[in-house]
Amino acid sequence: MKTKKTFILIFLIATCFSVQARQENHGIKLLGKVTQNSILLRWAPNSPTSWELANKYGYTIERVKLTENNQVLNNPIKEIISDIIIKPAPLDAWEEPSGRDDNIAIAAQAIYGETFELTESFKSDITQVVNKSRELEYRFSFAAFAADQSIEAAQLSGLYFEDELIAPNTKYLYRIYANIPPHIIAIDTGSVFLGLDDFKEMPQIKDVNAEFDDGLAIITWDGSLYNNLYNSFIVERSDDGGKKFESISKKPILNTFKGDKPNTSTVFKLDSLPSNHIKYVYRVKGIDSFGEKGPPSDTISGSGKPLFAYNTSFDSHEIVDNEKVIIKWRFPESGQSLLNSFDILRFNAKSKTYSIIEEGIPPTARSYTDTKPRATNYYVISSNDQFGRQNRSYPYLVQLEDSIPPSPPVGLIGSIDTLGLVSLSWQQNKEPDLYGYKLYRSNFENNNFIEIPGPIIENNQYIDTIKIDNLTEKVYYKAIAYDNRFNPSIESTSLMLKKPDISPPNPPVFKEIKADSTGIALTWELSRSEDVVQHLLYRRSDKEPNWTLIKTIHQDNKIFFLL
């Protein structure tokens, strides 16, 4: 029974790998780099299955000379430039370098390790099947990662070659083949076209910045600018003014950004400073896929800043003749050595922010006199240290006696559209303690003004809505200003707005009709609408289908004789 069970497990694992192999798109990615006298080649399979098989069958490198002395050759020269089939180095060749480079140890374990478990072992058969099916993918991923981080690991893994037998003014096409029999899998060839004339200096890391705090430095730069150039970075520090630099970490910092938009991936590196009293100099270098380091960035320097965790607290205040305010405060003696100055800020009701009213107050001062206070004052004190850092106090309220209201609003104007929307505006009051406005509306000029409901209006504009199809033809508005103490101004001059005329006038009413030998006398009540300018009199006999205009009558005529 156990044998049968084992056979089933092996069959399931084999089936899993078979399906995976059919679904993978097998190929080799080849990168080339030109030095001053050689061409470096780095490659990697793009699937776990092709990687495993290529480790077994190895790689062959073909070089095709396409140009010579800057002339295209009619008959390109092909040759195999690797003396032997390139494969991972024997296990014993890994032992010594594994002790000094963790990436080499990872690659060796991925290629030669009997197991490559990343999680705890489970006894259930199905879990073992899943783990086995994923093990190859784990091995491939970690081996590829290790080769990217260490050129020696790439060379021992059979993924690196240096071609020194090349000539200047010549272009070569390099092809890398995996020697896997085609009946097992078909794998695409990797290629790259290079010559010594393609040599380029490695770029310098730009725009390195550093921020310094208590025992800490934060070094930053934009990693997206170097996406196709460097796969990792190192940060170096000097504590002797830039004469000698050492890396601040054992491992390079990975460039994990994979997009194509600049200024979208800031790389951060935190460094713990041994002392706040030493000036440290930093620089950054990039490392490419061939393990070569680029030139150092421009240096940036600074020192740690002792912790500034001291706040000012208000002590008391004094109001002098209701015209001046003297505020007093306390500051901890333990922070006095770091203190540089004080700033006094006061809340601005218009901008809704605190504005500086006095700055650069000496660090020994403990009081300040505000000679132009407002009716309501919220004060804040900023404590400034010698490194430009600021700590703000909690707000402190001082109120003067204030019974003087603001001036009444002036310049009230407006208009009404045919939908009944009323657009109103007026001149902004100048009082510094102004809080806002309220509007009042009436259908009559001298009475019955009612407050328009809603919150205080903070600006000098308002949109109102009215009915324009009622009996009144006009509407009136007034405005009142309020200060922060809610002292109201007197009412503004009323504004009269005429409603749009969208309603017909009230009809006239016949009162009396007399007929005799002289004719027909008609008497009527005039229309009561104020905007009527004339009445039109129409006549029709019982045999006529339409009315005929017979007279245009002025507004003051009330009797008409019809012959």
Coordinates of C-alpha atoms in Angstrom, one line a residue:
M1 CA 0.0 0.0 0.0
K2 CA 2.8 2.4 0.8
T3 CA 4.5 1.7 -2.5
K4 CA 1.3 2.4 -4.4
K5 CA 0.9 5.7 -2.4
T6 CA 4.5 6.7 -3.2
F7 CA 4.0 6.0 -6.9
I8 CA 0.9 8.2 -6.9
L9 CA 2.8 11.1 -5.3
I10 CA 5.7 10.8 -7.8
F11 CA 3.2 10.7 -10.6
L12 CA 1.4 13.8 -9.3
I13 CA 4.7 15.7 -8.9
A14 CA 5.9 14.7 -12.4
T15 CA 2.5 15.7 -13.9
C16 CA 2.8 19.1 -12.2
F17 CA 6.2 19.8 -13.6
S18 CA 5.1 18.5 -17.1
V19 CA 2.2 20.9 -17.1
Q20 CA 4.3 23.8 -15.9
A21 CA 6.9 23.1 -18.6
R22 CA 4.3 23.2 -21.3
Q23 CA 2.9 26.5 -20.0
E24 CA 6.2 28.4 -19.5
N25 CA 7.6 30.6 -22.3
H26 CA 11.3 29.5 -22.3
G27 CA 14.0 31.8 -23.3
I28 CA 17.3 33.5 -22.2
K29 CA 17.8 37.2 -21.5
L30 CA 21.3 38.3 -22.4
L31 CA 22.9 41.6 -21.2
G32 CA 26.1 43.0 -22.5
K33 CA 28.5 45.6 -21.1
V34 CA 31.5 47.2 -22.7
T35 CA 34.7 48.0 -20.7
Q36 CA 37.7 49.7 -22.1
N37 CA 39.2 46.4 -23.3
S38 CA 36.6 43.6 -23.0
I39 CA 32.9 42.8 -23.4
L40 CA 31.1 41.3 -20.4
L41 CA 28.1 39.1 -20.8
R42 CA 25.4 38.2 -18.2
W43 CA 22.4 36.1 -18.9
A44 CA 19.6 34.2 -17.2
P45 CA 16.9 31.8 -18.2
N46 CA 13.4 33.2 -17.8
S47 CA 11.7 30.1 -16.3
P48 CA 12.4 27.6 -13.6
T49 CA 12.3 24.6 -15.9
S50 CA 14.8 26.1 -18.5
W51 CA 17.1 27.1 -15.6
E52 CA 17.1 23.6 -14.1
L53 CA 17.8 21.9 -17.5
A54 CA 20.4 24.5 -18.5
N55 CA 22.3 23.8 -15.3
K56 CA 22.5 20.2 -16.5
Y57 CA 23.2 20.7 -20.2
G58 CA 25.1 24.0 -20.0
Y59 CA 25.4 27.0 -22.3
T60 CA 27.3 27.7 -25.5
I61 CA 28.3 31.3 -26.6
E62 CA 28.6 32.2 -30.2
R63 CA 30.2 35.4 -31.4
V64 CA 29.6 36.7 -34.9
K65 CA 31.9 39.4 -36.3
L66 CA 29.6 41.7 -38.4
T67 CA 31.9 44.7 -38.9
E68 CA 35.6 45.3 -39.0
N69 CA 37.4 48.7 -39.1
N70 CA 33.9 50.2 -39.2
Q71 CA 33.1 48.3 -42.4
V72 CA 30.3 45.7 -42.8
L73 CA 31.7 42.3 -43.6
N74 CA 30.3 40.5 -46.6
N75 CA 30.9 37.2 -44.9
P76 CA 30.4 37.5 -41.2
I77 CA 32.7 35.4 -39.1
K78 CA 31.1 33.0 -36.6
E79 CA 32.9 31.2 -33.8
I80 CA 32.2 29.5 -30.5
I81 CA 34.2 31.5 -28.0
S82 CA 33.7 29.4 -24.8
D83 CA 36.4 26.7 -24.6
I84 CA 34.1 24.4 -22.7
I85 CA 30.4 24.2 -22.2
I86 CA 29.5 26.7 -19.5
K87 CA 27.8 25.2 -16.5
P88 CA 27.6 25.9 -12.7
A89 CA 31.0 25.3 -11.1
P90 CA 31.5 22.0 -9.2
L91 CA 30.3 22.1 -5.6
D92 CA 33.8 22.2 -4.0
A93 CA 34.5 25.4 -5.9
W94 CA 31.7 27.1 -4.0
E95 CA 33.0 26.3 -0.5
E96 CA 35.5 29.1 0.1
P97 CA 33.6 32.0 -1.5
S98 CA 30.4 31.0 0.3
G99 CA 32.0 31.8 3.6
R100 CA 32.5 35.4 2.6
D101 CA 29.4 36.1 0.5
D102 CA 25.9 35.1 1.5
N103 CA 24.7 35.5 -2.1
I104 CA 27.1 32.8 -3.2
A105 CA 25.9 30.5 -0.4
I106 CA 22.3 31.1 -1.5
A107 CA 23.1 30.3 -5.1
A108 CA 25.0 27.1 -4.1
Q109 CA 22.1 25.9 -2.0
A110 CA 19.6 26.6 -4.8
I111 CA 21.7 24.6 -7.3
Y112 CA 23.1 21.8 -5.2
G113 CA 21.1 21.7 -2.0
E114 CA 19.2 18.5 -1.3
T115 CA 16.3 20.4 0.0
F116 CA 15.2 24.0 -0.3
E117 CA 12.4 24.4 2.2
L118 CA 11.0 27.8 3.0
T119 CA 8.3 26.8 5.4
E120 CA 7.9 24.2 8.2
S121 CA 7.4 20.6 7.2
F122 CA 3.9 19.2 7.0
K123 CA 3.0 15.5 7.1
S124 CA 0.0 15.6 4.9
D125 CA 0.6 14.1 1.5
I126 CA -1.1 16.9 -0.5
T127 CA 1.0 19.6 1.3
Q128 CA 4.1 17.7 0.4
V129 CA 3.0 17.6 -3.2
V130 CA 2.4 21.3 -3.3
N131 CA 5.8 22.1 -1.6
K132 CA 7.6 19.8 -4.0
S133 CA 6.0 21.4 -7.0
R134 CA 7.0 24.9 -5.8
E135 CA 10.5 24.0 -4.7
L136 CA 11.9 24.4 -8.2
E137 CA 10.4 27.9 -8.5
Y138 CA 11.9 28.8 -5.1
R139 CA 15.3 27.6 -6.2
F140 CA 15.2 29.4 -9.5
S141 CA 14.0 32.7 -7.9
F142 CA 16.7 32.7 -5.2
A143 CA 19.4 31.7 -7.6
A144 CA 18.5 34.5 -10.0
F145 CA 18.4 37.0 -7.1
A146 CA 21.8 35.9 -5.8
A147 CA 23.4 36.2 -9.3
D148 CA 22.0 39.7 -9.7
Q149 CA 23.5 40.8 -6.4
S150 CA 27.0 39.1 -6.8
I151 CA 28.9 38.8 -10.1
E152 CA 31.0 36.0 -8.5
A153 CA 27.8 34.2 -7.7
A154 CA 26.7 34.7 -11.4
Q155 CA 30.1 33.4 -12.6
L156 CA 30.0 30.3 -10.3
S157 CA 26.3 29.7 -11.5
G158 CA 27.4 29.6 -15.1
L159 CA 25.7 32.9 -16.0
Y160 CA 28.6 35.2 -16.8
F161 CA 31.4 35.4 -19.4
E162 CA 34.1 38.0 -20.2
D163 CA 35.3 38.2 -23.8
E164 CA 38.8 39.8 -24.0
L165 CA 39.7 38.6 -27.5
I166 CA 38.1 41.5 -29.4
A167 CA 39.3 44.3 -31.6
P168 CA 38.5 48.0 -31.7
N169 CA 36.3 49.5 -34.5
T170 CA 34.6 46.1 -34.7
K171 CA 31.0 45.1 -33.9
Y172 CA 30.0 41.7 -32.6
L173 CA 26.7 39.8 -32.3
Y174 CA 26.7 37.5 -29.3
R175 CA 24.3 34.6 -29.0
I176 CA 23.8 32.4 -26.0
Y177 CA 22.4 28.9 -26.5
A178 CA 21.1 26.5 -23.8
N179 CA 22.4 23.1 -24.9
I180 CA 19.0 21.5 -24.0
P181 CA 17.9 18.8 -26.5
P182 CA 15.0 20.2 -28.6
H183 CA 12.9 17.2 -27.9
I184 CA 12.9 18.1 -24.2
I185 CA 12.0 21.8 -24.5
A186 CA 12.5 24.5 -27.1
I187 CA 14.2 27.6 -25.7
D188 CA 14.7 31.0 -27.4
T189 CA 18.3 32.2 -27.9
G190 CA 19.5 35.4 -26.2
S191 CA 21.5 37.9 -28.2
V192 CA 23.2 41.3 -27.9
F193 CA 25.1 43.5 -30.5
L194 CA 28.1 45.3 -29.1
G195 CA 31.6 46.6 -29.8
L196 CA 34.4 48.4 -27.9
D197 CA 33.1 51.7 -29.4
D198 CA 29.9 51.3 -27.3
F199 CA 31.9 51.9 -24.1
K200 CA 30.1 54.4 -21.8
E201 CA 31.1 55.7 -18.4
M202 CA 28.7 54.5 -15.6
P203 CA 26.5 57.4 -14.5
Q204 CA 26.8 59.3 -11.2
I205 CA 23.9 59.2 -8.8
K206 CA 22.4 62.7 -8.8
D207 CA 20.3 64.7 -6.3
V208 CA 21.3 62.9 -3.1
N209 CA 19.8 64.5 0.0
A210 CA 20.3 64.0 3.7
E211 CA 18.3 65.0 6.7
F212 CA 19.9 64.9 10.2
D213 CA 18.1 64.4 13.5
D214 CA 19.0 63.2 16.9
G215 CA 21.6 60.4 16.3
L216 CA 20.1 59.7 12.9
A217 CA 20.7 60.6 9.2
I218 CA 18.2 59.9 6.4
I219 CA 19.8 59.7 2.9
T220 CA 17.5 59.8 -0.1
W221 CA 17.7 59.8 -3.9
D222 CA 15.5 58.9 -6.9
G223 CA 15.9 55.2 -7.8
S224 CA 13.7 55.4 -10.8
L225 CA 16.3 57.4 -12.7
Y226 CA 18.6 54.4 -12.7
N227 CA 16.1 51.6 -13.3
N228 CA 18.0 50.2 -16.4
L229 CA 21.4 51.0 -15.1
Y230 CA 21.8 49.9 -11.5
N231 CA 20.1 47.0 -9.7
S232 CA 21.4 48.1 -6.2
F233 CA 23.2 50.9 -4.4
I234 CA 25.6 51.4 -1.5
V235 CA 25.8 54.4 0.8
E236 CA 29.2 55.3 2.1
R237 CA 30.0 57.5 5.1
S238 CA 33.1 59.4 6.2
D239 CA 33.8 60.8 9.6
D240 CA 37.1 62.5 8.7
G241 CA 35.9 65.1 6.3
G242 CA 35.7 62.9 3.3
K243 CA 39.2 61.3 3.3
K244 CA 38.1 57.8 4.0
F245 CA 34.7 56.3 3.2
E246 CA 33.1 53.0 4.4
S247 CA 29.8 51.5 3.5
I248 CA 27.1 51.9 6.2
S249 CA 25.6 48.5 5.6
K250 CA 26.8 45.0 4.8
K251 CA 24.2 44.5 2.0
P252 CA 23.5 46.7 -1.0
I253 CA 20.2 48.5 -1.1
L254 CA 18.0 46.9 -3.8
N255 CA 16.6 49.1 -6.6
T256 CA 13.1 47.6 -6.6
F257 CA 11.5 50.3 -8.8
K258 CA 10.3 48.8 -12.1
G259 CA 8.4 51.7 -13.7
D260 CA 9.4 54.2 -16.3
K261 CA 8.3 57.5 -14.7
P262 CA 11.0 59.6 -13.1
N263 CA 10.7 61.2 -9.6
T264 CA 8.3 58.4 -8.5
S265 CA 10.5 56.2 -6.4
T266 CA 12.5 57.7 -3.6
V267 CA 15.1 55.4 -2.1
F268 CA 15.6 55.9 1.7
K269 CA 18.5 54.8 3.8
L270 CA 18.6 55.4 7.6
D271 CA 22.0 55.6 9.3
S272 CA 22.5 55.6 13.1
L273 CA 25.1 58.2 14.0
P274 CA 27.7 57.3 16.6
S275 CA 27.7 60.9 17.8
N276 CA 25.8 64.2 17.3
H277 CA 29.0 66.2 17.6
I278 CA 30.8 64.9 14.5
K279 CA 30.3 66.1 10.9
Y280 CA 29.5 63.1 8.7
V281 CA 30.0 63.1 4.9
Y282 CA 27.9 60.7 2.7
R283 CA 27.9 59.6 -0.9
V284 CA 26.0 57.0 -2.9
K285 CA 27.2 54.5 -5.6
G286 CA 25.2 52.4 -8.0
I287 CA 26.0 48.7 -8.7
D288 CA 25.0 47.2 -12.0
S289 CA 24.1 43.6 -13.0
F290 CA 27.8 42.9 -13.6
G291 CA 28.8 43.8 -10.0
E292 CA 30.6 46.9 -11.0
K293 CA 30.2 50.1 -9.0
G294 CA 29.6 53.4 -10.6
P295 CA 31.3 56.7 -9.6
P296 CA 30.4 58.2 -6.3
S297 CA 27.7 60.9 -6.1
D298 CA 28.5 64.4 -4.9
T299 CA 28.9 64.4 -1.2
I300 CA 26.5 65.7 1.3
S301 CA 27.3 66.4 4.9
G302 CA 25.8 67.3 8.2
S303 CA 25.8 66.5 11.9
G304 CA 23.3 65.0 14.3
K305 CA 21.0 67.3 16.1
P306 CA 20.4 66.9 19.8
L307 CA 16.7 66.2 20.6
F308 CA 14.7 69.4 20.9
A309 CA 11.6 68.4 22.8
Y310 CA 11.1 71.6 24.8
N311 CA 7.9 73.7 24.6
T312 CA 7.0 77.1 25.9
S313 CA 4.1 77.4 28.3
F314 CA 2.1 80.6 28.9
D315 CA 2.3 81.9 32.5
S316 CA 0.0 84.9 32.6
H317 CA -1.1 88.1 30.9
E318 CA -2.0 91.7 31.7
I319 CA -4.3 94.1 29.8
V320 CA -3.2 97.8 30.0
D321 CA -6.0 100.4 29.5
N322 CA -7.7 98.0 27.2
E323 CA -5.1 99.0 24.5
K324 CA -2.1 96.7 25.2
V325 CA -1.6 93.1 26.1
I326 CA 1.5 91.8 28.0
I327 CA 1.9 88.1 27.8
K328 CA 4.4 86.1 29.9
W329 CA 5.7 82.6 29.5
R330 CA 8.0 79.9 30.9
F331 CA 10.7 77.7 29.1
P332 CA 12.5 74.7 30.6
E333 CA 16.0 75.5 31.8
S334 CA 17.2 72.1 30.5
G335 CA 16.6 73.2 26.9
Q336 CA 18.1 76.7 27.2
S337 CA 21.4 75.7 25.7
L338 CA 19.7 74.7 22.5
L339 CA 17.3 77.7 22.3
N340 CA 18.0 80.4 19.7
S341 CA 14.9 82.6 19.7
F342 CA 11.2 83.0 20.2
D343 CA 8.5 84.1 17.6
I344 CA 5.1 85.4 18.7
L345 CA 2.1 84.4 16.4
R346 CA -1.5 85.5 16.5
F347 CA -4.5 84.0 14.9
N348 CA -5.8 85.7 11.8
A349 CA -9.5 85.3 11.5
K350 CA -9.5 86.1 7.7
S351 CA -6.8 83.7 6.6
K352 CA -7.7 81.2 9.4
T353 CA -4.0 80.8 10.1
Y354 CA -1.5 82.0 12.7
S355 CA 0.7 84.9 11.5
I356 CA 4.0 86.1 13.1
I357 CA 3.6 89.5 14.8
E358 CA 7.1 89.5 16.3
E359 CA 10.1 87.3 15.5
G360 CA 13.6 86.9 16.7
I361 CA 12.9 87.6 20.3
P362 CA 16.0 86.8 22.4
P363 CA 16.1 83.4 24.1
T364 CA 16.4 85.0 27.5
A365 CA 13.1 87.0 27.1
R366 CA 10.1 85.8 29.0
S367 CA 7.5 88.5 28.1
Y368 CA 6.2 90.4 25.1
T369 CA 3.9 93.5 24.8
D370 CA 1.4 93.5 22.0
T371 CA 0.7 97.2 21.3
K372 CA -2.0 96.6 18.7
P373 CA -4.1 93.8 20.1
R374 CA -7.5 92.8 18.7
A375 CA -10.6 92.4 20.6
T376 CA -10.0 88.6 20.6
N377 CA -6.5 87.3 20.5
Y378 CA -5.2 83.7 20.3
Y379 CA -1.4 83.8 20.8
V380 CA 1.1 81.0 20.1
I381 CA 4.8 81.1 20.9
S382 CA 7.3 79.3 18.6
S383 CA 10.5 78.1 20.3
N384 CA 13.3 78.0 17.8
D385 CA 16.5 76.0 18.3
Q386 CA 20.0 76.5 16.8
F387 CA 19.3 74.0 14.0
G388 CA 16.2 75.7 12.7
R389 CA 13.7 73.4 14.4
Q390 CA 10.5 74.9 15.9
N391 CA 8.2 73.8 18.7
R392 CA 4.9 75.7 19.1
S393 CA 3.0 76.2 22.3
Y394 CA -0.7 75.6 22.8
P395 CA -2.9 78.7 21.9
Y396 CA -3.5 81.2 24.6
L397 CA -6.6 83.4 24.6
V398 CA -6.7 87.1 25.6
Q399 CA -9.9 89.1 25.1
L400 CA -10.3 92.8 25.5
E401 CA -13.5 94.5 26.5
D402 CA -15.4 95.0 23.2
S403 CA -18.8 96.7 22.9
I404 CA -18.1 98.6 19.7
P405 CA -20.0 97.1 16.7
P406 CA -18.6 97.1 13.2
S407 CA -19.7 99.6 10.6
P408 CA -22.9 98.9 8.6
P409 CA -22.3 97.2 5.3
V410 CA -22.3 99.6 2.3
G411 CA -22.5 99.2 -1.5
L412 CA -25.3 96.6 -1.4
I413 CA -26.2 95.7 -5.0
G414 CA -28.0 92.8 -6.7
S415 CA -29.9 91.3 -9.6
I416 CA -32.8 88.8 -10.1
D417 CA -33.0 86.4 -13.0
T418 CA -36.1 84.8 -14.5
L419 CA -35.7 81.7 -12.3
G420 CA -35.9 83.8 -9.1
L421 CA -32.1 83.6 -8.2
V422 CA -31.0 86.7 -6.5
S423 CA -27.3 87.6 -6.7
L424 CA -26.2 90.0 -3.9
S425 CA -22.9 91.5 -3.1
W426 CA -21.5 94.4 -1.0
Q427 CA -18.2 96.0 0.0
Q428 CA -16.2 94.0 2.5
N429 CA -15.9 95.6 6.0
K430 CA -12.4 96.6 7.2
E431 CA -12.7 95.7 10.9
P432 CA -10.0 93.1 11.9
D433 CA -12.4 91.4 14.3
L434 CA -15.2 91.1 11.7
Y435 CA -17.0 87.7 11.9
G436 CA -19.5 87.9 9.1
Y437 CA -22.9 89.1 7.9
K438 CA -26.6 88.3 8.1
L439 CA -29.1 89.3 5.4
Y440 CA -32.7 90.4 5.8
R441 CA -35.5 90.4 3.2
S442 CA -38.9 92.0 2.8
N443 CA -41.6 92.5 0.2
F444 CA -42.1 96.0 1.5
E445 CA -39.6 98.9 1.8
N446 CA -40.2 100.0 5.4
N447 CA -41.3 97.0 7.5
N448 CA -41.4 93.3 7.9
F449 CA -37.7 92.6 7.2
I450 CA -37.1 88.9 8.0
E451 CA -33.7 87.3 8.5
I452 CA -32.7 84.9 5.8
P453 CA -32.1 81.6 7.6
G454 CA -28.6 80.0 7.6
P455 CA -25.2 80.4 9.1
I456 CA -23.2 83.6 9.3
I457 CA -22.1 84.7 5.8
E458 CA -18.3 84.9 5.9
N459 CA -17.7 86.6 2.6
N460 CA -19.4 89.6 0.8
Q461 CA -21.5 87.6 -1.6
Y462 CA -24.7 85.7 -1.4
I463 CA -27.2 83.9 -3.6
D464 CA -30.9 84.0 -2.5
T465 CA -34.0 82.3 -4.0
I466 CA -37.4 84.0 -4.2
K467 CA -40.8 83.5 -5.9
I468 CA -41.4 85.9 -8.7
D469 CA -44.9 84.9 -9.6
N470 CA -46.6 86.4 -6.5
L471 CA -48.5 89.6 -6.1
T472 CA -45.6 91.9 -5.2
E473 CA -43.4 93.3 -7.9
K474 CA -40.4 94.3 -5.8
V475 CA -38.2 92.8 -3.1
Y476 CA -36.0 94.6 -0.5
Y477 CA -32.8 93.6 1.2
K478 CA -30.7 94.8 4.1
A479 CA -27.4 93.6 5.6
I480 CA -26.0 93.6 9.1
A481 CA -22.3 93.0 10.0
Y482 CA -21.2 91.1 13.2
D483 CA -17.9 91.0 15.0
N484 CA -16.3 88.1 16.8
R485 CA -18.2 89.1 20.0
F486 CA -21.5 89.1 17.9
N487 CA -21.9 92.8 18.3
P488 CA -24.2 93.7 15.4
S489 CA -23.9 96.8 13.2
I490 CA -26.8 99.0 12.4
E491 CA -28.7 98.0 9.3
S492 CA -27.4 98.9 5.9
T493 CA -29.4 101.0 3.5
S494 CA -32.1 98.9 1.9
L495 CA -31.7 97.6 -1.6
M496 CA -34.8 97.5 -3.9
L497 CA -34.8 94.9 -6.6
K498 CA -37.6 94.7 -9.2
K499 CA -38.7 91.2 -10.0
P500 CA -38.7 90.1 -13.7
D501 CA -42.1 90.7 -15.3
I502 CA -43.3 87.2 -16.3
S503 CA -47.0 87.5 -15.2
P504 CA -49.7 89.2 -17.2
P505 CA -51.6 92.2 -15.6
N506 CA -54.8 91.7 -13.7
P507 CA -57.8 92.0 -16.1
P508 CA -60.2 95.0 -16.0
V509 CA -63.8 94.3 -14.9
F510 CA -66.9 95.7 -16.7
K511 CA -69.2 97.4 -14.2
E512 CA -72.1 98.7 -16.2
I513 CA -73.5 98.6 -19.8
K514 CA -76.2 101.0 -21.1
A515 CA -77.8 100.9 -24.6
D516 CA -80.1 103.6 -26.1
S517 CA -80.7 105.4 -29.4
T518 CA -77.4 107.2 -29.2
G519 CA -75.3 104.0 -28.7
I520 CA -73.8 101.7 -26.1
A521 CA -72.1 103.1 -23.0
L522 CA -69.5 100.9 -21.2
T523 CA -68.1 101.4 -17.8
W524 CA -65.3 99.3 -16.2
E525 CA -62.8 99.0 -13.4
L526 CA -59.3 99.5 -14.5
S527 CA -56.7 96.7 -14.0
R528 CA -55.1 97.0 -10.6
S529 CA -51.6 96.1 -11.9
E530 CA -49.2 99.0 -11.5
D531 CA -47.4 98.5 -14.8
V532 CA -50.5 98.7 -17.0
V533 CA -50.2 101.6 -19.6
Q534 CA -53.3 101.0 -21.7
H535 CA -56.4 98.9 -22.2
L536 CA -57.5 97.4 -25.5
L537 CA -61.3 97.2 -26.3
Y538 CA -62.5 94.5 -28.7
R539 CA -65.9 93.9 -30.2
R540 CA -67.6 90.9 -31.9
S541 CA -71.2 90.3 -33.0
D542 CA -72.8 86.9 -32.6
K543 CA -72.3 86.3 -36.3
E544 CA -68.6 87.2 -36.3
P545 CA -66.1 84.4 -35.5
N546 CA -63.2 86.8 -34.4
W547 CA -62.8 89.7 -32.1
T548 CA -62.0 93.1 -33.6
L549 CA -59.9 95.8 -31.9
I550 CA -61.9 98.9 -32.0
K551 CA -60.2 101.2 -29.5
T552 CA -56.9 101.7 -27.6
I553 CA -57.8 103.4 -24.3
H554 CA -55.4 105.3 -22.0
Q555 CA -55.2 104.1 -18.4
D556 CA -57.3 106.9 -16.9
N557 CA -60.3 106.4 -19.2
K558 CA -63.1 104.4 -17.5
I559 CA -66.2 105.1 -19.7
F560 CA -66.5 104.6 -23.5
F561 CA -69.5 105.2 -25.8
L562 CA -70.0 102.8 -28.6
L563 CA -72.2 104.0 -31.5

